[in-house]
CSV table of C-alpha atoms in Angstrom, one decimal:
chain,number,residue,atom,x,y,z
A,1,SER,CA,245.1,274.7,80.1
A,2,PHE,CA,247.1,271.5,79.4
A,3,HIS,CA,247.7,272.6,75.9
A,4,SER,CA,249.2,276.0,76.8
A,5,ALA,CA,251.4,274.3,79.4
A,6,GLY,CA,253.1,272.3,76.7
A,7,ILE,CA,251.5,268.9,77.3
A,8,ASN,CA,252.0,267.9,73.7
A,9,ALA,CA,255.7,267.4,74.1
A,10,VAL,CA,255.2,265.7,77.5
A,11,LEU,CA,252.8,263.1,76.0
A,12,ILE,CA,255.0,262.4,73.0
A,13,LYS,CA,258.1,262.0,75.2
A,14,SER,CA,256.3,259.7,77.6
A,15,LEU,CA,255.1,257.4,74.8
A,16,PHE,CA,258.6,257.3,73.2
A,17,VAL,CA,259.9,256.1,76.6
A,18,TYR,CA,257.3,253.4,76.8
A,19,SER,CA,258.1,252.4,73.2
A,20,ASN,CA,261.3,250.8,74.5
A,21,ILE,CA,259.3,248.0,76.1
A,22,ASN,CA,261.1,244.7,75.4
A,23,GLY,CA,260.6,241.2,76.7
A,24,GLU,CA,258.4,240.5,79.7
A,25,LEU,CA,255.7,243.0,80.7
A,26,ASP,CA,255.5,243.9,84.3
A,27,GLN,CA,252.8,245.5,86.5
A,28,ASN,CA,254.5,248.9,86.5
A,29,ILE,CA,254.1,249.2,82.7
A,30,PHE,CA,250.4,248.3,82.8
A,31,GLU,CA,249.7,250.7,85.7
A,32,SER,CA,251.6,253.6,84.1
A,33,VAL,CA,251.0,253.5,80.4
A,34,LYS,CA,247.2,253.0,80.5
A,35,PRO,CA,246.5,256.4,82.2
A,36,VAL,CA,248.7,258.1,79.6
A,37,LEU,CA,246.6,256.5,76.9
A,38,LEU,CA,243.3,257.5,78.6
A,39,PHE,CA,244.5,261.1,79.0
A,40,THR,CA,245.6,261.2,75.3
A,41,ARG,CA,242.1,260.1,74.2
A,42,ARG,CA,240.3,262.6,76.4
A,43,TYR,CA,242.7,265.3,75.3
A,44,ILE,CA,241.9,264.9,71.7
A,45,SER,CA,238.2,263.9,72.0
A,46,ASP,CA,235.4,266.5,71.5
A,47,ASP,CA,233.3,265.4,74.5
A,48,ASP,CA,232.4,268.8,75.9
A,49,ARG,CA,229.3,270.0,74.1
A,50,ARG,CA,228.5,273.0,76.4
A,51,ASP,CA,227.6,276.2,74.6
A,52,GLY,CA,230.5,278.5,74.1
A,53,VAL,CA,233.1,275.8,74.7
A,54,GLN,CA,235.7,275.5,71.9
A,55,PRO,CA,237.7,272.4,72.7
A,56,ASN,CA,239.9,272.6,69.6
A,57,THR,CA,240.4,268.8,69.9
A,58,PHE,CA,240.9,268.4,66.1
A,59,VAL,CA,243.7,270.9,66.2
A,60,ARG,CA,245.3,269.1,69.1
A,61,ALA,CA,245.1,265.7,67.4
A,62,ARG,CA,246.7,267.2,64.3
A,63,GLU,CA,249.5,268.7,66.4
A,64,ILE,CA,250.4,265.5,68.0
A,65,GLY,CA,249.7,263.2,65.0
A,66,GLU,CA,250.9,264.9,61.8
A,67,ASN,CA,254.6,265.1,62.5
A,68,LYS,CA,255.9,261.8,61.2
A,69,SER,CA,259.2,261.8,63.0
A,70,HIS,CA,258.3,263.5,66.3
A,71,GLY,CA,254.6,262.9,66.6
A,72,ILE,CA,252.6,260.4,68.6
A,73,VAL,CA,251.9,257.9,65.8
A,74,ARG,CA,255.3,256.2,65.7
A,75,PRO,CA,255.6,255.6,69.5
A,76,LEU,CA,252.0,254.3,69.7
A,77,ILE,CA,252.7,251.7,67.0
A,78,ARG,CA,256.0,250.8,68.5
A,79,ILE,CA,254.4,250.2,71.9
A,80,LEU,CA,251.6,248.2,70.3
A,81,ASP,CA,254.1,246.0,68.5
A,82,ALA,CA,256.3,245.6,71.6
A,83,VAL,CA,253.3,244.6,73.8
A,84,GLU,CA,252.1,242.2,71.1
A,85,LYS,CA,255.5,240.5,71.0
A,86,SER,CA,256.1,240.5,74.7
A,87,THR,CA,255.3,237.9,77.3
A,88,ASP,CA,252.9,238.4,80.1
A,89,ASP,CA,253.6,236.0,82.9
A,90,ARG,CA,251.9,237.9,85.7
A,91,GLU,CA,249.4,236.0,87.8
A,92,VAL,CA,246.2,238.0,87.7
A,93,SER,CA,243.2,237.0,89.8
A,94,PRO,CA,239.9,236.8,87.9
A,95,ASP,CA,238.3,238.8,90.7
A,96,ASP,CA,240.9,241.6,90.5
A,97,THR,CA,239.1,244.0,88.2
A,98,LYS,CA,241.8,246.7,88.7
A,99,SER,CA,244.5,244.5,87.2
A,100,ALA,CA,245.0,244.9,83.5
A,101,ASN,CA,246.1,242.1,81.2
A,102,LYS,CA,247.9,242.1,77.9
A,103,GLU,CA,244.8,242.0,75.7
A,104,ASP,CA,243.3,245.0,77.7
A,105,LEU,CA,246.4,247.0,76.9
A,106,VAL,CA,246.3,246.0,73.2
A,107,ALA,CA,242.7,247.1,73.0
A,108,ASP,CA,243.5,250.4,74.7
A,109,LEU,CA,246.4,251.1,72.3
A,110,LEU,CA,244.2,250.3,69.3
A,111,LEU,CA,241.5,252.7,70.6
A,112,THR,CA,244.0,255.5,71.1
A,113,LEU,CA,245.4,255.0,67.6
A,114,LYS,CA,241.9,255.3,66.2
A,115,HIS,CA,241.4,258.6,68.1
A,116,VAL,CA,244.6,260.1,66.7
A,117,ALA,CA,243.6,259.3,63.1
A,118,VAL,CA,241.7,262.5,62.5
A,119,ASN,CA,242.7,263.3,58.9
A,120,ASP,CA,244.1,261.8,55.7
A,121,LEU,CA,247.8,262.7,56.5
A,122,ILE,CA,247.7,260.9,59.8
A,123,CYS,CA,245.9,257.9,58.3
A,124,LYS,CA,248.8,257.7,55.8
A,125,HIS,CA,251.3,257.9,58.6
A,126,ILE,CA,249.6,255.1,60.5
A,127,SER,CA,249.6,252.9,57.4
A,128,LYS,CA,253.2,253.6,56.5
A,129,GLU,CA,254.4,253.0,60.0
A,130,GLY,CA,252.8,249.6,60.1
A,131,GLY,CA,249.8,250.4,62.1
A,132,LEU,CA,247.3,249.1,59.6
A,133,ASN,CA,249.0,245.7,59.2
A,134,LEU,CA,249.5,245.4,63.0
A,135,SER,CA,245.8,246.2,63.6
A,136,LEU,CA,244.8,243.5,61.2
A,137,HIS,CA,247.3,241.0,62.7
A,138,LEU,CA,245.8,241.7,66.2
A,139,LEU,CA,242.3,241.3,64.8
A,140,ASN,CA,243.3,237.9,63.6
A,141,LYS,CA,245.3,236.9,66.7
A,142,TYR,CA,242.6,237.9,69.2
A,143,MET,CA,239.5,237.1,67.1
A,144,GLU,CA,237.8,235.7,70.3
A,145,ASN,CA,238.5,238.8,72.4
A,146,LYS,CA,235.4,241.1,71.9
A,147,MET,CA,237.1,244.3,73.0
A,148,VAL,CA,240.3,243.8,70.9
A,149,VAL,CA,238.1,242.9,67.8
A,150,LYS,CA,235.9,245.9,68.3
A,151,HIS,CA,238.8,248.4,68.7
A,152,ALA,CA,240.8,246.8,65.8
A,153,LEU,CA,237.8,247.2,63.5
A,154,MET,CA,237.4,250.8,64.7
A,155,THR,CA,241.1,251.5,63.8
A,156,VAL,CA,240.9,249.8,60.4
A,157,LYS,CA,237.7,251.7,59.6
A,158,THR,CA,239.2,255.1,60.5
A,159,VAL,CA,242.5,254.6,58.7
A,160,SER,CA,240.6,253.3,55.6
A,161,ARG,CA,239.2,256.7,55.0
A,162,ASN,CA,242.3,257.0,52.9
A,163,ASP,CA,241.7,255.6,49.4
A,164,ASP,CA,245.1,253.9,49.2
A,165,VAL,CA,244.4,252.1,52.4
A,166,LYS,CA,240.9,251.1,51.2
A,167,MET,CA,242.6,249.3,48.2
A,168,THR,CA,245.3,247.7,50.5
A,169,VAL,CA,242.7,246.3,52.9
A,170,GLY,CA,240.4,245.2,50.0
A,171,LYS,CA,242.9,243.2,48.0
A,172,GLY,CA,244.9,241.7,50.9
A,173,ASP,CA,244.0,239.6,54.0
A,174,GLY,CA,242.2,242.5,55.7
A,175,LEU,CA,238.8,242.1,54.1
A,176,PRO,CA,238.5,238.4,54.8
A,177,LEU,CA,239.4,239.2,58.5
A,178,VAL,CA,236.7,241.8,58.7
A,179,ILE,CA,234.2,239.4,57.3
A,180,GLN,CA,235.4,236.7,59.7
A,181,ALA,CA,234.9,239.0,62.6
A,182,LEU,CA,231.4,239.8,61.4
A,183,GLU,CA,230.6,236.1,61.2
A,184,THR,CA,232.2,235.1,64.5
A,185,HIS,CA,230.5,237.8,66.5
A,186,ILE,CA,227.3,238.2,64.5
A,187,LEU,CA,225.3,238.2,67.8
A,188,ASN,CA,227.2,241.1,69.2
A,189,PRO,CA,225.7,244.3,68.0
A,190,GLY,CA,228.7,246.4,69.0
A,191,ILE,CA,231.1,244.4,66.9
A,192,VAL,CA,228.7,243.9,64.0
A,193,LYS,CA,228.2,247.7,63.9
A,194,GLN,CA,231.9,248.2,63.6
A,195,ALA,CA,232.4,245.5,61.0
A,196,MET,CA,229.5,247.0,58.9
A,197,ALA,CA,231.2,250.4,59.2
A,198,VAL,CA,234.4,249.0,57.8
A,199,LEU,CA,232.6,247.4,54.9
A,200,SER,CA,230.7,250.6,54.2
A,201,VAL,CA,234.0,252.5,54.1
A,202,LEU,CA,235.8,249.9,52.0
A,203,SER,CA,233.0,249.7,49.5
A,204,LEU,CA,232.8,253.5,48.9
A,205,ARG,CA,233.9,254.3,45.3
A,206,GLN,CA,235.9,251.0,45.2
A,207,SER,CA,234.4,248.7,42.6
A,208,LYS,CA,237.0,245.9,43.1
A,209,ASN,CA,236.4,245.9,46.8
A,210,CYS,CA,232.6,245.6,46.1
A,211,ASP,CA,233.2,242.5,43.9
A,212,ARG,CA,235.4,240.9,46.5
A,213,ILE,CA,233.0,241.6,49.4
A,214,ALA,CA,230.3,239.8,47.4
A,215,GLU,CA,232.7,236.9,46.4
A,216,LEU,CA,233.5,236.3,50.1
A,217,GLY,CA,229.8,235.7,50.9
A,218,SER,CA,229.3,239.0,52.8
A,219,VAL,CA,225.9,239.8,51.3
A,220,GLN,CA,224.3,236.9,53.2
A,221,LEU,CA,226.0,237.9,56.4
A,222,ILE,CA,224.9,241.5,56.0
A,223,THR,CA,221.3,240.6,55.6
A,224,ALA,CA,221.5,238.1,58.4
A,225,ALA,CA,222.9,240.7,60.7
A,226,MET,CA,220.2,243.2,59.7
A,227,GLU,CA,217.6,240.7,60.5
A,228,LYS,CA,219.1,239.8,63.9
A,229,HIS,CA,219.7,243.4,65.0
A,230,SER,CA,216.7,245.2,63.4
A,231,GLU,CA,216.4,247.5,66.5
A,232,ASP,CA,219.8,249.0,66.1
A,233,SER,CA,219.4,252.1,63.9
A,234,GLN,CA,223.1,252.8,63.3
A,235,LEU,CA,223.9,249.2,62.5
A,236,GLN,CA,221.0,249.2,60.0
A,237,ARG,CA,222.3,252.4,58.4
A,238,GLN,CA,225.8,251.1,58.0
A,239,ALA,CA,224.5,247.8,56.5
A,240,ILE,CA,222.2,249.6,54.0
A,241,SER,CA,225.1,252.0,53.1
A,242,THR,CA,227.3,249.0,52.3
A,243,LEU,CA,224.6,247.4,50.1
A,244,ARG,CA,224.0,250.7,48.4
A,245,ASN,CA,227.8,251.3,47.8
A,246,MET,CA,228.1,247.8,46.3
A,247,VAL,CA,225.7,248.7,43.4
A,248,SER,CA,226.1,252.4,43.1
A,249,GLN,CA,228.8,252.2,40.3
A,250,TRP,CA,228.0,250.8,36.9
A,251,GLN,CA,230.9,248.3,37.2
A,252,ASN,CA,229.0,246.4,39.9
A,253,LYS,CA,225.5,246.3,38.6
A,254,GLU,CA,225.7,242.5,38.3
A,255,LEU,CA,225.6,242.4,42.1
A,256,VAL,CA,222.0,243.8,42.2
A,257,GLN,CA,220.3,240.5,41.7
A,258,GLN,CA,222.4,238.7,44.3
A,259,ILE,CA,221.5,241.4,46.9
A,260,ILE,CA,217.8,241.2,46.0
A,261,ASP,CA,217.9,237.4,46.2
A,262,GLU,CA,219.2,237.6,49.8
A,263,GLY,CA,216.0,239.5,50.9
A,264,ALA,CA,217.6,242.9,51.1
A,265,GLU,CA,214.5,244.8,49.8
A,266,LYS,CA,212.3,244.0,52.8
A,267,LEU,CA,215.1,244.6,55.3
A,268,ILE,CA,215.8,248.0,53.8
A,269,ARG,CA,212.2,249.0,53.7
A,270,ASP,CA,211.7,247.8,57.3
A,271,ALA,CA,214.7,249.8,58.5
A,272,ARG,CA,213.5,252.9,56.7
A,273,ALA,CA,210.1,252.6,58.3
A,274,SER,CA,211.5,252.0,61.7
A,275,HIS,CA,214.5,254.3,61.9
A,276,PRO,CA,214.4,257.9,60.6
A,277,VAL,CA,218.3,257.9,60.4
A,278,CYS,CA,218.0,255.3,57.7
A,279,ASP,CA,215.6,257.3,55.5
A,280,GLU,CA,218.0,258.9,53.0
A,281,VAL,CA,220.4,255.9,52.6
A,282,ALA,CA,217.5,253.5,52.2
A,283,TYR,CA,216.0,255.7,49.5
A,284,ALA,CA,219.4,255.7,47.7
A,285,ALA,CA,219.8,251.9,48.1
A,286,LEU,CA,216.3,251.2,46.7
A,287,ARG,CA,216.9,253.5,43.8
A,288,ASP,CA,220.3,252.0,42.9
A,289,LEU,CA,219.0,248.5,43.3
A,290,GLY,CA,216.3,249.4,40.7
A,291,LEU,CA,213.5,248.8,43.1
A,292,PRO,CA,210.3,251.0,43.6
A,293,TYR,CA,211.1,253.9,45.9
A,294,THR,CA,209.5,257.1,47.1
A,295,MET,CA,211.2,260.4,47.9
A,296,THR,CA,212.8,260.9,51.3
A,297,LYS,CA,210.5,262.2,54.0
């Protein structure tokens, strides 16, 4: 297997080489670094569900991600930073689908960083190495690029599983950027789903984040998104989870009426009736909002 052949060291060494990008990007960089990123994601992704297969992808991700000095996190972030600061003067034909551009590479790097963040220690590494701030910066810079926005949100969501990161994103510019992405792309279910997932994570056991989410006008956006994308079960589940998190702690009970006033009750009940995956979280949301509820099915 690749693992027993020592591919970990090869991957990390390759990415450290690419982390020396400086100045103008050229076609060779695009054509060579993207396959390395793709291989890295597949190497640490549990995508083989056959009986008897033990992919050990979590172990492999830990092996290449946990070592702060000699792991994959630092070179990935250095490459991302270098690409973001570089110039891209290549002339790419709109019909040339094989040609990558700078924003494609940024999206690829963000997605790879997200895949590496499999546990709390790696999430801390990513934050301390500047990966969180860089992801938020790229979210802001490329707010109109759907793929960059989606992958930046995925990275922020994954790294925010760490409670310290939750607080950092909640009290800084990160939360307004997530809400801006939700508002800007409210018709795009893929982006809305990721924005909802970020809000769900940030609101979990974080009363101050819940207050700020409400202060920034997110409740109206959440209910609007639920109404626009009523057929998307996972989006509905993430939205209901956020609303439930916002009122599940005694410090935030003043938000109950605001959420009810935005029509959340009907939306929650409709989602529960339409999507079995929403049953338990809808039950909890109705209970914590002080609304009539029945036991889960």
